[in-house]
Amino acid sequence: MPTDTSVQDQSFIELSARQRARKLLDAGTFRELLGPFERIMSPWLEPQGIVPQADDGMVVAKGQINGQPAVVVAIEGSFQGGSMGEVSGAKMAAALELAAEDNRNGIPTQAVLLLETGGVRLQEANLGLAAIADIHAAIVDLRRYTPVIGVVAGTVGCFGGMSIAAALCSYLIVTREARLGLNGPQVIEQEAGIDEYDSRDRPFIWSMTGGEVRYHSGFVDALVKDSLNEVKDSVLAFIQAGVPATHRSDNYDYYLPKLTGFDTAQQASREVTEALFNREDRA
């Protein structure tokens, strides 16, 4: 059912990861797994002079959405840029694996991923990359049974290996303030030079990787306002839609010819991207 609009709306972006997870779940059903009091934190940060966080920036909550069992996994973008390490990655992968096991045992558990992440944590690069690979495998397994719904709201965006996780989701929801890309602006500028990609040019960055252009290019399924009610309504709508007949990541016959035929000598732009990946072209 749609969110009760008589309830005062609020910004989704301004909420912390834990608040976002709690608000998406039915009132009174939020139960956190491996929360801060368990003190499950990265063993690799403190030796490098980095203050760790007691939940390693990953919130795993079980509860209900519209009266049905659900797990919400939320990344705290304010801790280490939402980066993924050994502990945080293992928490997300395990939550998805347990949700798949629930579904196999006849408990139709839904899954929502709140993705605010710059990708792998460089201080834990190999361990983080391994964890992200586990997350990818867990999403592909779980989405056979129930829609895996990703939400990228802002302000961090979703980059690196976790942008692949976003692409593997059954449905992806973004706000206009969101960003989604394989490499972050600073990384591209470092490798290609400021003339190619100026990471300080915010209008240019959002024109290339912002939520609006990603929606119009067909890489995401819903563009919503920075509104808790709109995010909740969109999540519920995709849960009710069920598992899609074809996942975006399976549609390589559509994407590969476009990528291989693209003239990389031309400067990429929003107009070029939208023309190349016009969502109306898809069957």
Short mmCIF file of N, CA and C in Angstrom, two decimals, residues 11-25 30 56-62 65 70-79 81-84 88 92 95-96 110-119 135 139 147-159 162-163 165-166 169 171-175 178-180 224 227-228 230-236 239:
data_model
loop_
_atom_site.label_atom_id
_atom_site.label_comp_id
_atom_site.label_asym_id
_atom_site.label_seq_id
_atom_site.Cartn_x
_atom_site.Cartn_y
_atom_site.Cartn_z
N SER A 11 13.58 14.22 4.64
CA SER A 11 14.67 13.90 3.73
C SER A 11 15.19 12.50 4.01
N PHE A 12 15.37 11.73 2.96
CA PHE A 12 15.99 10.41 3.12
C PHE A 12 17.50 10.55 3.20
N ILE A 13 18.05 11.49 2.43
CA ILE A 13 19.50 11.67 2.38
C ILE A 13 20.05 12.07 3.74
N GLU A 14 19.33 12.88 4.49
CA GLU A 14 19.84 13.38 5.76
C GLU A 14 19.83 12.35 6.87
N LEU A 15 19.18 11.21 6.67
CA LEU A 15 19.15 10.16 7.67
C LEU A 15 20.46 9.38 7.68
N SER A 16 20.85 8.89 8.84
CA SER A 16 22.01 7.99 8.92
C SER A 16 21.61 6.63 8.38
N ALA A 17 22.59 5.75 8.18
CA ALA A 17 22.30 4.41 7.66
C ALA A 17 21.34 3.67 8.58
N ARG A 18 21.54 3.77 9.88
CA ARG A 18 20.68 3.06 10.83
C ARG A 18 19.26 3.63 10.81
N GLN A 19 19.15 4.95 10.70
CA GLN A 19 17.84 5.58 10.61
C GLN A 19 17.12 5.19 9.33
N ARG A 20 17.85 5.13 8.22
CA ARG A 20 17.24 4.74 6.96
C ARG A 20 16.67 3.33 7.05
N ALA A 21 17.46 2.40 7.61
CA ALA A 21 17.00 1.02 7.73
C ALA A 21 15.77 0.94 8.63
N ARG A 22 15.80 1.63 9.76
CA ARG A 22 14.68 1.60 10.68
C ARG A 22 13.41 2.16 10.04
N LYS A 23 13.54 3.27 9.29
CA LYS A 23 12.39 3.92 8.69
C LYS A 23 11.77 3.09 7.56
N LEU A 24 12.58 2.30 6.86
CA LEU A 24 12.04 1.50 5.77
C LEU A 24 11.27 0.28 6.27
N LEU A 25 11.63 -0.19 7.45
CA LEU A 25 10.95 -1.34 8.03
C LEU A 25 9.66 -0.90 8.74
N PHE A 30 12.08 -3.39 13.68
CA PHE A 30 13.52 -3.27 13.47
C PHE A 30 14.29 -4.08 14.52
N ASP A 56 31.69 -1.22 11.95
CA ASP A 56 32.44 -1.12 10.70
C ASP A 56 31.63 -0.45 9.59
N GLY A 57 30.71 0.41 9.99
CA GLY A 57 29.97 1.19 8.99
C GLY A 57 28.94 0.40 8.21
N MET A 58 28.52 -0.76 8.72
CA MET A 58 27.54 -1.59 8.02
C MET A 58 26.41 -1.95 8.97
N VAL A 59 25.19 -1.59 8.59
CA VAL A 59 24.02 -1.86 9.41
C VAL A 59 23.20 -2.96 8.75
N VAL A 60 22.97 -4.03 9.49
CA VAL A 60 22.15 -5.15 9.01
C VAL A 60 20.94 -5.25 9.93
N ALA A 61 19.76 -5.04 9.36
CA ALA A 61 18.54 -5.04 10.16
C ALA A 61 17.52 -6.01 9.59
N LYS A 62 16.90 -6.78 10.47
CA LYS A 62 15.80 -7.65 10.07
C LYS A 62 14.50 -7.08 10.62
N ILE A 65 8.52 -5.57 6.03
CA ILE A 65 8.06 -4.51 5.13
C ILE A 65 6.69 -4.92 4.63
N ALA A 70 11.75 -9.21 6.05
CA ALA A 70 12.66 -8.44 5.21
C ALA A 70 13.99 -8.23 5.92
N VAL A 71 15.03 -8.06 5.11
CA VAL A 71 16.33 -7.64 5.63
C VAL A 71 16.72 -6.37 4.89
N VAL A 72 17.19 -5.39 5.64
CA VAL A 72 17.67 -4.14 5.07
C VAL A 72 19.14 -4.00 5.45
N VAL A 73 20.00 -3.83 4.45
CA VAL A 73 21.43 -3.66 4.69
C VAL A 73 21.81 -2.26 4.26
N ALA A 74 22.33 -1.47 5.19
CA ALA A 74 22.59 -0.06 4.93
C ALA A 74 24.05 0.27 5.21
N ILE A 75 24.70 0.93 4.25
CA ILE A 75 26.09 1.35 4.40
C ILE A 75 26.13 2.78 4.92
N GLU A 76 26.94 3.00 5.95
CA GLU A 76 27.07 4.34 6.53
C GLU A 76 28.13 5.12 5.75
N GLY A 77 27.67 6.01 4.89
CA GLY A 77 28.57 6.76 4.02
C GLY A 77 29.50 7.70 4.75
N SER A 78 29.15 8.09 5.98
CA SER A 78 29.99 9.03 6.72
C SER A 78 31.21 8.37 7.35
N PHE A 79 31.28 7.04 7.38
CA PHE A 79 32.44 6.34 7.92
C PHE A 79 33.32 5.83 6.79
N GLY A 81 33.99 6.99 4.00
CA GLY A 81 33.37 7.12 2.69
C GLY A 81 32.53 5.94 2.28
N GLY A 82 31.99 5.22 3.29
CA GLY A 82 31.19 4.04 2.98
C GLY A 82 31.99 2.92 2.36
N SER A 83 33.31 2.94 2.56
CA SER A 83 34.16 1.94 1.91
C SER A 83 33.96 0.55 2.50
N MET A 84 34.24 -0.45 1.68
CA MET A 84 33.99 -1.85 2.04
C MET A 84 35.28 -2.53 2.43
N SER A 88 32.83 -5.31 7.14
CA SER A 88 31.59 -4.76 6.58
C SER A 88 31.11 -5.58 5.40
N MET A 92 27.42 -7.81 4.99
CA MET A 92 26.44 -7.71 3.92
C MET A 92 26.27 -9.04 3.18
N ALA A 95 24.32 -11.53 5.30
CA ALA A 95 22.89 -11.20 5.40
C ALA A 95 22.14 -11.64 4.15
N LEU A 96 22.74 -11.42 2.98
CA LEU A 96 22.11 -11.83 1.73
C LEU A 96 22.05 -13.35 1.60
N GLN A 110 12.36 -10.59 1.93
CA GLN A 110 12.69 -9.54 0.97
C GLN A 110 14.05 -8.93 1.34
N ALA A 111 14.66 -8.22 0.39
CA ALA A 111 15.98 -7.63 0.63
C ALA A 111 16.07 -6.24 0.00
N VAL A 112 16.56 -5.28 0.81
CA VAL A 112 16.78 -3.92 0.34
C VAL A 112 18.21 -3.52 0.73
N LEU A 113 18.97 -3.00 -0.25
CA LEU A 113 20.35 -2.58 -0.04
C LEU A 113 20.43 -1.07 -0.18
N LEU A 114 20.91 -0.39 0.85
CA LEU A 114 21.06 1.06 0.84
C LEU A 114 22.54 1.35 0.61
N LEU A 115 22.85 1.76 -0.61
CA LEU A 115 24.23 1.79 -1.10
C LEU A 115 24.78 3.21 -1.12
N GLU A 116 25.63 3.52 -0.15
CA GLU A 116 26.35 4.79 -0.08
C GLU A 116 27.81 4.45 0.10
N THR A 117 28.53 4.23 -0.99
CA THR A 117 29.85 3.63 -0.88
C THR A 117 30.77 4.04 -2.02
N GLY A 118 32.01 4.29 -1.65
CA GLY A 118 33.04 4.57 -2.64
C GLY A 118 33.70 3.32 -3.17
N GLY A 119 33.26 2.15 -2.71
CA GLY A 119 33.85 0.90 -3.17
C GLY A 119 34.79 0.32 -2.13
N ILE A 135 29.56 -10.60 -2.13
CA ILE A 135 28.30 -9.86 -2.21
C ILE A 135 27.66 -10.03 -3.58
N ILE A 139 23.97 -11.70 -4.21
CA ILE A 139 22.85 -11.00 -4.87
C ILE A 139 22.28 -11.85 -5.99
N PRO A 147 12.87 -10.05 -5.33
CA PRO A 147 13.60 -8.90 -5.84
C PRO A 147 14.62 -8.39 -4.83
N VAL A 148 15.82 -8.15 -5.29
CA VAL A 148 16.84 -7.47 -4.47
C VAL A 148 16.81 -6.01 -4.92
N ILE A 149 16.42 -5.13 -4.03
CA ILE A 149 16.18 -3.73 -4.38
C ILE A 149 17.31 -2.87 -3.83
N GLY A 150 17.97 -2.13 -4.71
CA GLY A 150 19.03 -1.22 -4.31
C GLY A 150 18.54 0.21 -4.30
N VAL A 151 19.05 0.99 -3.34
CA VAL A 151 18.71 2.42 -3.26
C VAL A 151 20.02 3.20 -3.15
N VAL A 152 20.23 4.15 -4.05
CA VAL A 152 21.37 5.07 -3.97
C VAL A 152 20.77 6.46 -3.83
N ALA A 153 20.98 7.08 -2.67
CA ALA A 153 20.32 8.36 -2.40
C ALA A 153 21.29 9.53 -2.44
N GLY A 154 22.41 9.44 -1.83
CA GLY A 154 23.37 10.54 -1.68
C GLY A 154 23.78 10.58 -0.22
N THR A 155 24.86 11.22 0.13
CA THR A 155 25.65 12.13 -0.67
C THR A 155 26.92 11.47 -1.25
N VAL A 156 27.21 10.27 -0.83
CA VAL A 156 28.44 9.61 -1.25
C VAL A 156 28.34 9.08 -2.68
N GLY A 157 27.20 8.50 -3.01
CA GLY A 157 27.06 7.84 -4.30
C GLY A 157 27.41 6.37 -4.18
N CYS A 158 27.57 5.71 -5.32
CA CYS A 158 27.90 4.29 -5.34
C CYS A 158 28.92 4.06 -6.45
N PHE A 159 30.14 3.64 -6.06
CA PHE A 159 31.23 3.53 -7.00
C PHE A 159 32.01 2.22 -6.78
N MET A 162 31.16 -1.87 -5.81
CA MET A 162 29.78 -1.84 -5.34
C MET A 162 28.83 -1.26 -6.38
N SER A 163 29.36 -0.55 -7.39
CA SER A 163 28.49 -0.15 -8.49
C SER A 163 28.07 -1.38 -9.30
N ALA A 165 27.58 -4.28 -7.80
CA ALA A 165 26.53 -4.82 -6.94
C ALA A 165 25.20 -4.11 -7.23
N ALA A 166 25.25 -2.78 -7.41
CA ALA A 166 24.03 -2.03 -7.73
C ALA A 166 23.44 -2.51 -9.06
N CYS A 169 21.37 -5.69 -8.85
CA CYS A 169 20.09 -5.66 -8.16
C CYS A 169 18.94 -5.84 -9.15
N TYR A 171 16.09 -4.33 -9.02
CA TYR A 171 15.60 -2.98 -9.29
C TYR A 171 16.50 -1.99 -8.56
N LEU A 172 16.69 -0.82 -9.15
CA LEU A 172 17.55 0.19 -8.56
C LEU A 172 16.81 1.52 -8.52
N ILE A 173 16.82 2.13 -7.33
CA ILE A 173 16.13 3.41 -7.09
C ILE A 173 17.20 4.47 -6.79
N VAL A 174 17.06 5.65 -7.39
CA VAL A 174 18.00 6.73 -7.13
C VAL A 174 17.24 8.03 -6.92
N THR A 175 17.92 8.97 -6.28
CA THR A 175 17.44 10.35 -6.23
C THR A 175 18.24 11.16 -7.24
N ALA A 178 21.85 11.51 -6.21
CA ALA A 178 22.70 10.32 -6.22
C ALA A 178 23.71 10.36 -7.36
N ARG A 179 24.76 9.57 -7.21
CA ARG A 179 25.73 9.35 -8.28
C ARG A 179 26.01 7.86 -8.37
N LEU A 180 26.26 7.40 -9.58
CA LEU A 180 26.52 5.98 -9.80
C LEU A 180 27.54 5.83 -10.92
N VAL A 224 13.42 9.18 -7.81
CA VAL A 224 12.50 9.73 -6.82
C VAL A 224 13.10 10.98 -6.20
N SER A 227 12.96 12.04 -0.55
CA SER A 227 11.76 11.93 0.28
C SER A 227 11.68 10.53 0.85
N LEU A 228 11.59 10.42 2.16
CA LEU A 228 11.43 9.10 2.78
C LEU A 228 10.18 8.41 2.25
N GLU A 230 8.64 8.80 -0.65
CA GLU A 230 8.78 8.36 -2.04
C GLU A 230 9.70 7.14 -2.15
N VAL A 231 10.76 7.10 -1.36
CA VAL A 231 11.63 5.93 -1.37
C VAL A 231 10.87 4.70 -0.89
N LYS A 232 10.11 4.84 0.19
CA LYS A 232 9.34 3.71 0.72
C LYS A 232 8.31 3.22 -0.30
N ASP A 233 7.62 4.16 -0.93
CA ASP A 233 6.62 3.77 -1.94
C ASP A 233 7.26 3.02 -3.10
N SER A 234 8.43 3.49 -3.53
CA SER A 234 9.11 2.86 -4.66
C SER A 234 9.61 1.47 -4.28
N VAL A 235 10.17 1.33 -3.08
CA VAL A 235 10.60 0.01 -2.61
C VAL A 235 9.43 -0.95 -2.59
N LEU A 236 8.31 -0.52 -2.03
CA LEU A 236 7.14 -1.38 -1.94
C LEU A 236 6.61 -1.76 -3.32
N ILE A 239 8.83 -4.47 -4.72
CA ILE A 239 8.59 -5.74 -4.04
C ILE A 239 7.34 -6.40 -4.62
#
